[in-house]
Amino acid sequence: MPPENAPIEGGLDLREANVVDVEIEKLNGSYKFDVTLYHDDDDEDGYANWWQVETLGGEELGRRDLAHAHGTQEFTRSQTIEIPQEAKYVVVRGHDQIHGYGGQVIIVNLRTSQSEKIDQGSEKQDFSDYS
């Protein structure tokens, strides 16, 4: 549970770079990811500075850097990333300058485009046993 002074909205600790939506489009061996983050960029010195796509075991497959703060609002940015053909699931995870990894992640089934939101808390979790 976040501390009492943590900015909370819809159950999300906004000090963390929360992934709130992911849309994917398959493109000849790559995938275009449209990722929506929600973070309290207004009340901190740091901001959500990237999101990344990784394997369930945590290997980075691609990353979208963010160059500036976006205020305390949801915002979407896109990136095309090559994904190994054998991958069935990927984790989409946000990062911020102050707290690092934390908050809500989304696991995406690449074959069905279905996704599951998981609150990993304030520390980066390993999802290698996810199925």
mmCIF file of C-alpha atoms in Angstrom:
data_model
loop_
_atom_site.group_PDB
_atom_site.id
_atom_site.type_symbol
_atom_site.label_atom_id
_atom_site.label_comp_id
_atom_site.label_asym_id
_atom_site.label_seq_id
_atom_site.Cartn_x
_atom_site.Cartn_y
_atom_site.Cartn_z
ATOM 1 C CA MET A 1 0.000 0.000 0.000
ATOM 2 C CA PRO A 2 1.438 3.420 -0.923
ATOM 3 C CA PRO A 3 2.217 5.923 1.862
ATOM 4 C CA GLU A 4 -0.592 8.283 2.899
ATOM 5 C CA ASN A 5 0.949 11.241 1.056
ATOM 6 C CA ALA A 6 1.285 9.352 -2.244
ATOM 7 C CA PRO A 7 -0.844 10.731 -5.091
ATOM 8 C CA ILE A 8 -3.406 8.007 -5.835
ATOM 9 C CA GLU A 9 -5.946 7.818 -8.630
ATOM 10 C CA GLY A 10 -7.983 4.759 -9.551
ATOM 11 C CA GLY A 11 -5.832 2.672 -7.204
ATOM 12 C CA LEU A 12 -2.605 3.666 -9.000
ATOM 13 C CA ASP A 13 0.340 5.165 -7.112
ATOM 14 C CA LEU A 14 1.073 8.086 -9.450
ATOM 15 C CA ARG A 15 4.649 8.420 -8.185
ATOM 16 C CA GLU A 16 5.304 5.350 -10.351
ATOM 17 C CA ALA A 17 5.233 5.299 -14.177
ATOM 18 C CA ASN A 18 2.082 3.192 -14.619
ATOM 19 C CA VAL A 19 1.310 1.528 -17.940
ATOM 20 C CA VAL A 20 -2.467 1.891 -18.301
ATOM 21 C CA ASP A 21 -3.023 0.783 -21.912
ATOM 22 C CA VAL A 22 -1.177 -1.014 -24.723
ATOM 23 C CA GLU A 23 -2.300 -1.427 -28.316
ATOM 24 C CA ILE A 24 -0.238 -3.571 -30.698
ATOM 25 C CA GLU A 25 -0.111 -3.941 -34.452
ATOM 26 C CA LYS A 26 1.894 -6.730 -36.128
ATOM 27 C CA LEU A 27 4.189 -5.496 -38.912
ATOM 28 C CA ASN A 28 6.295 -8.142 -40.753
ATOM 29 C CA GLY A 29 8.143 -9.596 -37.739
ATOM 30 C CA SER A 30 7.952 -6.414 -35.693
ATOM 31 C CA TYR A 31 5.180 -4.934 -33.608
ATOM 32 C CA LYS A 32 4.080 -1.347 -33.281
ATOM 33 C CA PHE A 33 3.340 -0.623 -29.622
ATOM 34 C CA ASP A 34 1.094 2.292 -28.643
ATOM 35 C CA VAL A 35 1.694 2.613 -24.901
ATOM 36 C CA THR A 36 -0.207 4.888 -22.538
ATOM 37 C CA LEU A 37 1.468 5.929 -19.286
ATOM 38 C CA TYR A 38 0.038 7.700 -16.246
ATOM 39 C CA HIS A 39 2.445 9.383 -13.823
ATOM 40 C CA ASP A 40 2.515 12.436 -11.566
ATOM 41 C CA ASP A 41 5.022 14.494 -13.573
ATOM 42 C CA ASP A 42 3.679 17.724 -11.985
ATOM 43 C CA ASP A 43 4.610 17.088 -8.359
ATOM 44 C CA GLU A 44 8.110 15.635 -8.656
ATOM 45 C CA ASP A 45 11.525 16.738 -9.812
ATOM 46 C CA GLY A 46 11.675 13.773 -12.163
ATOM 47 C CA TYR A 47 9.322 12.488 -14.822
ATOM 48 C CA ALA A 48 8.382 9.272 -16.618
ATOM 49 C CA ASN A 49 11.446 8.990 -18.840
ATOM 50 C CA TRP A 50 10.839 5.770 -20.778
ATOM 51 C CA TRP A 51 8.770 2.667 -21.289
ATOM 52 C CA GLN A 52 10.092 -0.634 -22.522
ATOM 53 C CA VAL A 53 9.004 -3.972 -23.881
ATOM 54 C CA GLU A 54 10.703 -7.019 -22.439
ATOM 55 C CA THR A 55 10.500 -10.776 -22.244
ATOM 56 C CA LEU A 56 8.757 -12.374 -19.267
ATOM 57 C CA GLY A 57 12.244 -12.964 -17.837
ATOM 58 C CA GLY A 58 13.124 -9.256 -17.998
ATOM 59 C CA GLU A 59 15.286 -9.096 -21.149
ATOM 60 C CA GLU A 60 14.778 -5.731 -22.842
ATOM 61 C CA LEU A 61 13.509 -6.043 -26.426
ATOM 62 C CA GLY A 62 13.015 -2.358 -27.120
ATOM 63 C CA ARG A 63 12.523 0.972 -25.423
ATOM 64 C CA ARG A 64 10.826 4.312 -26.111
ATOM 65 C CA ASP A 65 12.618 7.223 -24.468
ATOM 66 C CA LEU A 66 10.552 10.197 -23.305
ATOM 67 C CA ALA A 67 12.281 13.585 -23.472
ATOM 68 C CA HIS A 68 10.164 15.722 -21.143
ATOM 69 C CA ALA A 69 7.437 15.764 -18.499
ATOM 70 C CA HIS A 70 3.820 15.316 -19.609
ATOM 71 C CA GLY A 71 1.990 16.656 -16.566
ATOM 72 C CA THR A 72 -0.306 14.518 -14.457
ATOM 73 C CA GLN A 73 -2.302 13.058 -17.297
ATOM 74 C CA GLU A 74 -2.365 9.940 -19.414
ATOM 75 C CA PHE A 75 -0.237 10.178 -22.558
ATOM 76 C CA THR A 76 0.498 7.749 -25.383
ATOM 77 C CA ARG A 77 3.698 7.257 -27.355
ATOM 78 C CA SER A 78 4.518 4.679 -30.039
ATOM 79 C CA GLN A 79 7.529 2.597 -30.990
ATOM 80 C CA THR A 80 8.095 -0.286 -33.421
ATOM 81 C CA ILE A 81 10.043 -3.141 -31.848
ATOM 82 C CA GLU A 82 11.365 -6.425 -33.228
ATOM 83 C CA ILE A 83 10.102 -9.362 -31.186
ATOM 84 C CA PRO A 84 11.543 -12.889 -31.399
ATOM 85 C CA GLN A 85 9.174 -15.159 -33.322
ATOM 86 C CA GLU A 86 8.974 -17.665 -30.456
ATOM 87 C CA ALA A 87 7.758 -15.052 -27.957
ATOM 88 C CA LYS A 88 4.140 -15.481 -26.923
ATOM 89 C CA TYR A 89 4.009 -12.829 -24.185
ATOM 90 C CA VAL A 90 5.798 -9.550 -23.516
ATOM 91 C CA VAL A 91 5.833 -7.215 -20.519
ATOM 92 C CA VAL A 92 5.370 -3.489 -21.086
ATOM 93 C CA ARG A 93 6.861 -1.560 -18.195
ATOM 94 C CA GLY A 94 7.253 2.140 -17.390
ATOM 95 C CA HIS A 95 10.181 3.897 -15.701
ATOM 96 C CA ASP A 96 10.593 7.252 -13.996
ATOM 97 C CA GLN A 97 13.666 9.271 -13.051
ATOM 98 C CA ILE A 98 13.066 9.219 -9.282
ATOM 99 C CA HIS A 99 11.656 5.766 -8.476
ATOM 100 C CA GLY A 100 12.894 3.684 -11.406
ATOM 101 C CA TYR A 101 10.633 0.751 -12.279
ATOM 102 C CA GLY A 102 7.396 0.238 -10.384
ATOM 103 C CA GLY A 103 3.657 0.660 -10.620
ATOM 104 C CA GLN A 104 1.363 -1.080 -13.057
ATOM 105 C CA VAL A 105 2.719 -3.177 -15.931
ATOM 106 C CA ILE A 106 0.806 -4.815 -18.745
ATOM 107 C CA ILE A 107 1.526 -8.316 -20.018
ATOM 108 C CA VAL A 108 0.461 -8.714 -23.647
ATOM 109 C CA ASN A 109 -0.324 -11.991 -25.405
ATOM 110 C CA LEU A 110 1.157 -11.367 -28.871
ATOM 111 C CA ARG A 111 -0.976 -14.049 -30.515
ATOM 112 C CA THR A 112 -4.352 -12.806 -29.266
ATOM 113 C CA SER A 113 -3.556 -9.130 -28.410
ATOM 114 C CA GLN A 114 -5.201 -9.692 -25.021
ATOM 115 C CA SER A 115 -3.528 -8.053 -22.063
ATOM 116 C CA GLU A 116 -3.452 -8.237 -18.284
ATOM 117 C CA LYS A 117 -2.699 -5.338 -15.935
ATOM 118 C CA ILE A 118 -0.555 -6.220 -12.925
ATOM 119 C CA ASP A 119 0.502 -3.928 -10.080
ATOM 120 C CA GLN A 120 4.130 -4.802 -9.463
ATOM 121 C CA GLY A 121 4.409 -2.411 -6.509
ATOM 122 C CA SER A 122 7.463 -0.215 -6.129
ATOM 123 C CA GLU A 123 10.006 -2.792 -7.343
ATOM 124 C CA LYS A 124 10.534 -4.400 -10.746
ATOM 125 C CA GLN A 125 9.085 -7.929 -10.710
ATOM 126 C CA ASP A 126 10.123 -10.968 -12.712
ATOM 127 C CA PHE A 127 7.283 -12.613 -14.654
ATOM 128 C CA SER A 128 9.198 -15.631 -16.012
ATOM 129 C CA ASP A 129 6.676 -18.035 -14.445
ATOM 130 C CA TYR A 130 3.684 -16.268 -16.045
ATOM 131 C CA SER A 131 1.457 -18.376 -18.305
#
